Coordinates of C-alpha atoms and ligand atoms in Angstrom, one line a residue:
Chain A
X15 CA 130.4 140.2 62.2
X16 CA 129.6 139.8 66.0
X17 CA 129.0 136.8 67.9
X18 CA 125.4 135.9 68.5
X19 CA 124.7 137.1 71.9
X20 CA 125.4 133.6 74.4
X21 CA 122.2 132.7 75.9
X22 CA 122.2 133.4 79.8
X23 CA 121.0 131.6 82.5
X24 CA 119.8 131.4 85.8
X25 CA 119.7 128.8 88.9
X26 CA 117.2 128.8 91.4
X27 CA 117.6 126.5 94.2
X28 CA 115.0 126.1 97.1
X29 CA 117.3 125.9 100.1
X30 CA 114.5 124.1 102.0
X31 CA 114.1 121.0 99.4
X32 CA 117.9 120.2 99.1
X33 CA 119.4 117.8 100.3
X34 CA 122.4 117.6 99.6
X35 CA 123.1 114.7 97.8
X36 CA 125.6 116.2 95.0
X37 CA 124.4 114.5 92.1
X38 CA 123.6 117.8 90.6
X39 CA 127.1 118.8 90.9
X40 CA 128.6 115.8 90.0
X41 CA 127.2 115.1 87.2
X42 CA 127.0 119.0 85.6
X43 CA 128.9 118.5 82.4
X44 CA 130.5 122.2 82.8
X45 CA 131.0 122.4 87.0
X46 CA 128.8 125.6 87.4
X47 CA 127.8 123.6 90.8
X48 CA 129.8 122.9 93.9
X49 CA 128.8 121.5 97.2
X50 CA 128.2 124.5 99.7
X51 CA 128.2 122.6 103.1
X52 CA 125.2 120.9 103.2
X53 CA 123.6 122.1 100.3
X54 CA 124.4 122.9 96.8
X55 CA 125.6 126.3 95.5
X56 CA 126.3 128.2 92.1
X57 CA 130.0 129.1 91.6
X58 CA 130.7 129.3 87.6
X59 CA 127.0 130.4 86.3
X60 CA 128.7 131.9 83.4
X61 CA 129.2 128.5 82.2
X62 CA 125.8 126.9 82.7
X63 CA 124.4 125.8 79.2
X64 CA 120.7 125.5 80.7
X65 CA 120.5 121.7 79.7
X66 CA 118.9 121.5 82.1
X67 CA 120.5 117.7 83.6
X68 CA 120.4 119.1 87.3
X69 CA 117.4 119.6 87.7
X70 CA 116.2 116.5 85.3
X71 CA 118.8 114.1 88.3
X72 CA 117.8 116.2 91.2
X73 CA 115.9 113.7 93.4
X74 CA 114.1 116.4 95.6
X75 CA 112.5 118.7 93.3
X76 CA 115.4 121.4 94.3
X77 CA 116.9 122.9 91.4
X78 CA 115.5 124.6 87.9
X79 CA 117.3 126.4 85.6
X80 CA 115.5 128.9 83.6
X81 CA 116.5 131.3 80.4
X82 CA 117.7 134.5 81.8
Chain B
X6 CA 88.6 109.9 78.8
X7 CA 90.1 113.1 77.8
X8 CA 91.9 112.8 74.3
X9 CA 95.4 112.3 74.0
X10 CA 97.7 115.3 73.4
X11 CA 100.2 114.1 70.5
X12 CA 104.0 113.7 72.2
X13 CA 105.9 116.6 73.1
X14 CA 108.7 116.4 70.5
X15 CA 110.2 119.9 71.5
X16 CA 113.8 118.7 72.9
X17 CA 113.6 119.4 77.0
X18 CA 116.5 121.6 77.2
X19 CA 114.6 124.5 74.4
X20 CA 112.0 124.4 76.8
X21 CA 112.3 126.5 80.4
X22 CA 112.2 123.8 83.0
X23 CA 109.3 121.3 83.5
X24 CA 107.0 122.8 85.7
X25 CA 106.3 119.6 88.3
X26 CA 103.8 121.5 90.6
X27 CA 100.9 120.7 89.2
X28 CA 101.6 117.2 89.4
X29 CA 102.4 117.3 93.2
X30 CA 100.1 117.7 96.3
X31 CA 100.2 120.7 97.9
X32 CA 102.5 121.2 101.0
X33 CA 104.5 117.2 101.2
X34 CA 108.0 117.9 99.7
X35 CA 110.4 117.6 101.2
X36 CA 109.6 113.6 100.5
X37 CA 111.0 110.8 103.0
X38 CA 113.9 109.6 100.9
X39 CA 117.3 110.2 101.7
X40 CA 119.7 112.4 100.4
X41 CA 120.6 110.9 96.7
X42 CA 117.9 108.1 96.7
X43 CA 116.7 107.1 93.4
X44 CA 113.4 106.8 93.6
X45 CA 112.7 110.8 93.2
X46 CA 114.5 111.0 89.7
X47 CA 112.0 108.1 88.5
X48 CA 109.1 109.7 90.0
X49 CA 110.7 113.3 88.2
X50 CA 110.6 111.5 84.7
X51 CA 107.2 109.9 85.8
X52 CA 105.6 112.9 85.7
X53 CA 107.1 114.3 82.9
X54 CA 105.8 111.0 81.1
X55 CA 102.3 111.7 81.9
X56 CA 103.0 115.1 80.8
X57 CA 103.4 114.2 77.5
X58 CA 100.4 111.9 77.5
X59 CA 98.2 114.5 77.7
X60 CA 96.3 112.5 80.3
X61 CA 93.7 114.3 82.5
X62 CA 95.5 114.0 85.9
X63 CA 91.8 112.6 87.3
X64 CA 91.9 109.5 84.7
X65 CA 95.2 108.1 86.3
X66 CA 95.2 105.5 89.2
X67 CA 98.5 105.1 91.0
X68 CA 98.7 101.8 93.0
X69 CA 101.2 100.9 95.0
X70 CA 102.4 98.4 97.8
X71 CA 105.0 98.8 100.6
X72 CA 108.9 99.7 100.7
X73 CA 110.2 103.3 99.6
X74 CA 109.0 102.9 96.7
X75 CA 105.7 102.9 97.1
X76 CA 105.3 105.8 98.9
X77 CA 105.6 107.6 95.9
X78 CA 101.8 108.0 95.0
X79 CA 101.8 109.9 98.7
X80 CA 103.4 113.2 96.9
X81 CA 101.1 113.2 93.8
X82 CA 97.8 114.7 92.5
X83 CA 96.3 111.7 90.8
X84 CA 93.6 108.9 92.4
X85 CA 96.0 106.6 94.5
X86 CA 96.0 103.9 96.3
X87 CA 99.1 102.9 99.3
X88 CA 98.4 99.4 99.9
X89 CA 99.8 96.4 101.6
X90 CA 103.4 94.8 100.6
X91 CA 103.2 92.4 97.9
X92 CA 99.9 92.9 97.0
X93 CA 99.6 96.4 94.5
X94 CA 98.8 94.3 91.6
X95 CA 95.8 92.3 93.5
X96 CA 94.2 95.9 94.3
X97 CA 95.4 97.5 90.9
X98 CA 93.1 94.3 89.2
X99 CA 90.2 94.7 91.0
X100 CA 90.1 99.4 90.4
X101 CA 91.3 98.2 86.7
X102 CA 88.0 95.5 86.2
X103 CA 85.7 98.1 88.7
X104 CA 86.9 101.4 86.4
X105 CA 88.5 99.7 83.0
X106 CA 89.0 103.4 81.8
X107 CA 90.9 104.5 84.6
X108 CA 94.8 104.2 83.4
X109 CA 96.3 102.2 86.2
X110 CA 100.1 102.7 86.9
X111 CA 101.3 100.5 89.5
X112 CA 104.5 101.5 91.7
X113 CA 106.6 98.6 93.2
X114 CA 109.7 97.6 94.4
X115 CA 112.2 94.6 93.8
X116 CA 111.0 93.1 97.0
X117 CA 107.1 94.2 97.0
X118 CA 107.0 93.0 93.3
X119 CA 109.4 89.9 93.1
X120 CA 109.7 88.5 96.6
X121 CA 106.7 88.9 98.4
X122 CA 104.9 90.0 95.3
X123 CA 106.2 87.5 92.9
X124 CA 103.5 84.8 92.7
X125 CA 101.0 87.9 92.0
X126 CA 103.4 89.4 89.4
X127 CA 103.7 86.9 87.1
X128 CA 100.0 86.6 87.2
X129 CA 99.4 89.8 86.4
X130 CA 101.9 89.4 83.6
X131 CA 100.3 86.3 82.4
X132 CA 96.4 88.1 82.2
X133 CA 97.7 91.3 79.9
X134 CA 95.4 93.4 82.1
X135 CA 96.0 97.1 80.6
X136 CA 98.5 98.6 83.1
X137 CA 101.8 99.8 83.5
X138 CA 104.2 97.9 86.2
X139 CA 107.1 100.4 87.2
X140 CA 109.6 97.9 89.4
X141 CA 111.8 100.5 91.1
X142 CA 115.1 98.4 91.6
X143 CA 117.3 99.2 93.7
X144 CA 118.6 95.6 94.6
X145 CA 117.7 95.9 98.1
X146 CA 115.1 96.4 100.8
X147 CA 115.2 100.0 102.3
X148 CA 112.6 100.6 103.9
X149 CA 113.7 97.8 106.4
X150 CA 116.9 98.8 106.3
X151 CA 118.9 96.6 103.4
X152 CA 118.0 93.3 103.3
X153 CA 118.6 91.1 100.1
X154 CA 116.4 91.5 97.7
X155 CA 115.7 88.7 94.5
X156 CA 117.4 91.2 92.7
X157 CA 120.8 91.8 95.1
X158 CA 123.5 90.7 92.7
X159 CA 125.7 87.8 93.4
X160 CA 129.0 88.7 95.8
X161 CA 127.2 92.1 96.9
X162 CA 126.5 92.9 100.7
X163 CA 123.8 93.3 102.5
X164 CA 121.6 93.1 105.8
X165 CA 120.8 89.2 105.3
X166 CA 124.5 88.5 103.2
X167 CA 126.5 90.0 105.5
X168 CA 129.5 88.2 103.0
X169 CA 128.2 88.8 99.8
X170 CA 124.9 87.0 98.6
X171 CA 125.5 84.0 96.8
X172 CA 122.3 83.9 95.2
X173 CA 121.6 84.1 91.5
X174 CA 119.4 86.8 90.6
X175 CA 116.1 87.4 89.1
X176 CA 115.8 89.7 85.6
X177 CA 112.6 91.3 86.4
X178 CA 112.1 91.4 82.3
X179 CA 113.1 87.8 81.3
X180 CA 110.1 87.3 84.2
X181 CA 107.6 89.9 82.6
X182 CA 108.0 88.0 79.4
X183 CA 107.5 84.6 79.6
X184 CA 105.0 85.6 82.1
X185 CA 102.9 87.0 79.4
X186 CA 103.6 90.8 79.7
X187 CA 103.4 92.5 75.9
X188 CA 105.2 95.4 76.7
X189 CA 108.9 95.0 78.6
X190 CA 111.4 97.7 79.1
X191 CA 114.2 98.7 80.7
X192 CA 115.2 102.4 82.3
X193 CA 117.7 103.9 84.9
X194 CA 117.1 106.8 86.8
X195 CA 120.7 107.9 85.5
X196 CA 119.2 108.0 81.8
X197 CA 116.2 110.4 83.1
X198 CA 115.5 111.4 79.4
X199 CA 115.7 108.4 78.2
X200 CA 113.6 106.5 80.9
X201 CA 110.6 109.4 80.3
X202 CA 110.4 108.1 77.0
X203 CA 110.4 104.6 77.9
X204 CA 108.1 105.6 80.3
X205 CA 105.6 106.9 77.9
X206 CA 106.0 104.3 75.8
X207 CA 104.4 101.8 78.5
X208 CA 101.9 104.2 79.7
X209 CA 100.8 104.5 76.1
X210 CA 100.9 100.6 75.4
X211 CA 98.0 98.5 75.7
X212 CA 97.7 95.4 77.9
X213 CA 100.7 95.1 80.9
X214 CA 103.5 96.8 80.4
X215 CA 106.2 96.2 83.1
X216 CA 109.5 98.3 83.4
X217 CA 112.6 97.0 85.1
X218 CA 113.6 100.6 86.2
X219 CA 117.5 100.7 88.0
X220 CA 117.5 103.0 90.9
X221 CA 119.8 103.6 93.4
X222 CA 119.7 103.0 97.8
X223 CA 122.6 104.5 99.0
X224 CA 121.7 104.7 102.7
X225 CA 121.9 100.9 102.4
X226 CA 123.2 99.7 99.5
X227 CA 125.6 101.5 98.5
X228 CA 127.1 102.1 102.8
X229 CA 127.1 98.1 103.2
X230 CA 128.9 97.7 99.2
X231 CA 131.5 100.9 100.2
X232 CA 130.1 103.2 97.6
X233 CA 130.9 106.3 98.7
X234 CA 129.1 109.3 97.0
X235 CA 125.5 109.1 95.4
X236 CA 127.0 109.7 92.4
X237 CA 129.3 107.0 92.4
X238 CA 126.5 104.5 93.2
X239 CA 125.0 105.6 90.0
X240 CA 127.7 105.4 87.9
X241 CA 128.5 102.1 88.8
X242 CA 125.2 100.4 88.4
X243 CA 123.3 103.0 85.8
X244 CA 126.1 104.4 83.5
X245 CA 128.6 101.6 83.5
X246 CA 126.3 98.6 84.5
X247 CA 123.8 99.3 81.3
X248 CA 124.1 99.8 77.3
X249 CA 121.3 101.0 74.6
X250 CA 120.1 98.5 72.3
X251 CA 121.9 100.4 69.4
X252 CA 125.0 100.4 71.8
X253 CA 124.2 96.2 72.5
X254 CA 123.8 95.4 68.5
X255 CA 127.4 96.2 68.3
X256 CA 128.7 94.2 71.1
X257 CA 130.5 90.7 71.5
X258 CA 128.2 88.2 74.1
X259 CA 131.8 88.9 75.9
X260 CA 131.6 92.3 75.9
X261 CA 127.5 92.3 77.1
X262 CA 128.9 90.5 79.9
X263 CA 127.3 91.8 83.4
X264 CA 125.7 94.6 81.4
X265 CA 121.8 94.6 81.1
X266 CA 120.1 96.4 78.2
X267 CA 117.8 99.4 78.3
X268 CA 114.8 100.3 76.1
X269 CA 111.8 99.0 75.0
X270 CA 113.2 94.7 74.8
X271 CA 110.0 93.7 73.9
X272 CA 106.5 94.3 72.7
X273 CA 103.5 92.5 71.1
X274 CA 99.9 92.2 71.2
X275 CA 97.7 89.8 73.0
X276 CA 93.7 90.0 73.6
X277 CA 93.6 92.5 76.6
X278 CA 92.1 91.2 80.1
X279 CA 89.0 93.6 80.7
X280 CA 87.9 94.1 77.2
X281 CA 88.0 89.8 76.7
X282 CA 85.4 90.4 80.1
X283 CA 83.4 92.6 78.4
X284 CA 83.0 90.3 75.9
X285 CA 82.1 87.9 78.1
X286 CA 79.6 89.4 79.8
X287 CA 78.0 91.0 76.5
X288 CA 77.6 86.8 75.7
X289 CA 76.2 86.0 78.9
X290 CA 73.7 88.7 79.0
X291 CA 73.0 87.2 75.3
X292 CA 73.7 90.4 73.9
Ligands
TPP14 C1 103.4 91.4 105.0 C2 104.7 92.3 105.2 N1 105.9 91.7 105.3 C3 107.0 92.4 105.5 C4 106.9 93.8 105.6 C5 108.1 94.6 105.8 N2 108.6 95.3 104.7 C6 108.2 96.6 104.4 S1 108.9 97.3 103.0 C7 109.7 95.8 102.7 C8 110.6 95.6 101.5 C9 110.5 96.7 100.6 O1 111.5 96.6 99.6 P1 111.3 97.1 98.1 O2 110.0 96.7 97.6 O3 112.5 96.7 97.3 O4 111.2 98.7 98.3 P2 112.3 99.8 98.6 O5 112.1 100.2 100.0 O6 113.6 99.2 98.3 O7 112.0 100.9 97.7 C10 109.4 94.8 103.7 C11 110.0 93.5 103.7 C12 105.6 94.4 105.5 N3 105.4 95.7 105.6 N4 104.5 93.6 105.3
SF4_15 S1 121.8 123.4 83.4 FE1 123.4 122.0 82.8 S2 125.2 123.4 82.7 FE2 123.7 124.5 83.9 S3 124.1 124.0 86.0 FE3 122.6 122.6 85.3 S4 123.8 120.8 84.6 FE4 125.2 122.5 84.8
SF4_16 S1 120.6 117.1 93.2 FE1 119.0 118.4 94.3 S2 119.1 117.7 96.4 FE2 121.0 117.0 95.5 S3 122.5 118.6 95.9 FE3 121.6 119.1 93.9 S4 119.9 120.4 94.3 FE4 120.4 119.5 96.3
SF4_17 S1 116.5 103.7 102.6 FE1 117.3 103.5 100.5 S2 115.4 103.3 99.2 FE2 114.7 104.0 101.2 S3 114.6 106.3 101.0 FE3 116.6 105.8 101.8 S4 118.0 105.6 100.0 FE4 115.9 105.4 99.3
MG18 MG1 114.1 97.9 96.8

């Protein structure tokens, strides 16, 4: 029998809203985010589970995650 | 007013993500608030509060008063009203008794609604006027740069305690309810999901609802208290300063120690301000 195929995500973050407060990062409960300089940046999408909690903490409207 | 959607009950993370830009005016984001300030998570779950009301964007009032907190109904696409510190809840009365169906959500801070604000916040509380109270806490002044706040807990730093305030605090919820608010609650921007709900919960109440919601100032609270990261700030105060009911049932008065509890604390029902004037002036017109 084979696996059902994992659900894939994707990260969009508008460069021009974030500010790069790391809560996003932080508190992502798989570390797919890390602080890129002053703004945040994907590094392990292949973990992302789309719960979506960075966006729901993100203060400044500068991070959605949506099914791939 | 339009008719009320039921509830969305399908769980946020089946959904692709909450679209917000409806909600928001055109062309303001980025907002003023600093990197990590709370008071754009609460707006966030705000929104998504409404959301699930099925409210018509045009049948909702946002009042608010000065600090950081109040510029929130700057950013969104409903009637609002930026007034003067302190006084939100003296304009929110008068639109409310002037437009009764309008629903009336009131922004504030600790200081706009408990220092300056106070005398008219218990007032409020005390006519159950149909509205919705949101007390963004952040246990400090901001906007003018971190001074204590009724709220600034005991031993904690700031502009005016320069050694640690030695003050006792205000609960912003004990207040609300022996004030005569029928709805009291309790969020933090840390539980976002939670705090929509709670949210909803007080839009959806009728009579004055008032919500003690935890938020974080780390430009000025958390610098002056040695909190390093935003995150850390929340943690502290949000995660480990607060407990569920469920979570509180099962704890020692010991163990509740320093730890206020979120949710929905209380809730009853009391003749409603504008429809008791209705009443009123149904009898004096000898109707
Ligand atoms: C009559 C009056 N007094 C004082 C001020 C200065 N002032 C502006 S905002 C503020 C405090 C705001 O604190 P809070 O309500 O907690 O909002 P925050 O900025 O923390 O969100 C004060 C004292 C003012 N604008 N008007
Ligand atoms: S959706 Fe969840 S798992 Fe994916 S990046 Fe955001 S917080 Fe991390
Ligand atoms: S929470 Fe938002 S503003 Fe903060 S780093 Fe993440 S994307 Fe940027
Ligand atoms: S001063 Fe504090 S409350 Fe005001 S925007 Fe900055 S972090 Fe937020
Ligand atoms: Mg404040």
């Amino acid at each position: 029998m084979t696996e059902p195929a994992k659900k894939l995500w994707r990260i969009e973050i508008n460069e021009k809203l974030c500010k790069g407060c790391g809560i996003c990062a932080d508190f992502c409960p798989t570390n797919v985010l890390e602080m890129k300089g002053i703004i945040v940046g994907v590094v392990n999408l292949d973990k992302c589970t789309g719960c979506q909690l960075c966006d729901l903490r993100c203060p400044d409207f500068a991070i959605q995650v949506f099914p791939r | 007013m339009s008719t009320q959607a039921a509830p969305r009950t399908v769980p946020y993370k089946e959904k692709t993500p909450f679209d917000y830009s409806s909600y928001l005016r055109k062309g303001k984001l980025p907002h003023i608030w600093c990197p990590g300030c709370g008071h754009g998570i609460v707006l966030k779950s705000l929104l998504r509060a409404i959301d699930a009301t099925g409210l018509n964007k045009d049948d909702i009032a946002l009042v608010s008063g000065i600090g950081c907190s109040s510029r929130t109904p700057g950013y969104v696409d409903f009637n609002t009203l930026h007034t003067v510190h302190g006084r939100s809840l003296a304009y929110a009365t008068g639109l409310k008794l002037a437009k009764p169906k309008l629903k009336v959500i009131v922004i504030t801070g600790d200081g706009d609604a408990l220092a300056i604000g106070g005398n008219h916040f218990i007032h409020a509380c005390r006519r159950n006027m149909d509205m919705t109270i949101m007390v963004y806490n952040n246990y400090i002044y901001g906007m003018t740069s971190g001074q204590s706040s009724p709220t600034t807990p005991q031993g904690m730093i700031s502009t005016t305690a320069k050694y640690g305030s030695i003050e006792p605090v205000f609960d912003t919820c004990d207040i609300a309810k022996a004030a005569g608010a029928t709805l009291v609650g309790r969020g933090t921007a840390y539980h976002c999901q939670e705090l929509e709900k709670t949210i909803y919960d007080a839009i959806m109440h009728k009579g004055t609802a008032v919500l003690d919601i935890l938020d974080s100032c780390p430009t000025y609270y958390g610098r002056f208290n040695k909190v390093k990261g935003n995150s850390e700030l929340m943690e502290i105060a949000e995660k480990d300063g607060t407990v569920s009911q469920a979570q509180a049932a099962k704890m020692t008065t010991e163990q509740l120690q320093g730890k206020l509890v979120r949710g929905i604390l209380h809730r009853t029902e009391r003749p409603e301000y504008c429809e008791e004037y209705e009443k009123l002036m149904a009898k004096a017109q000898g109707k």
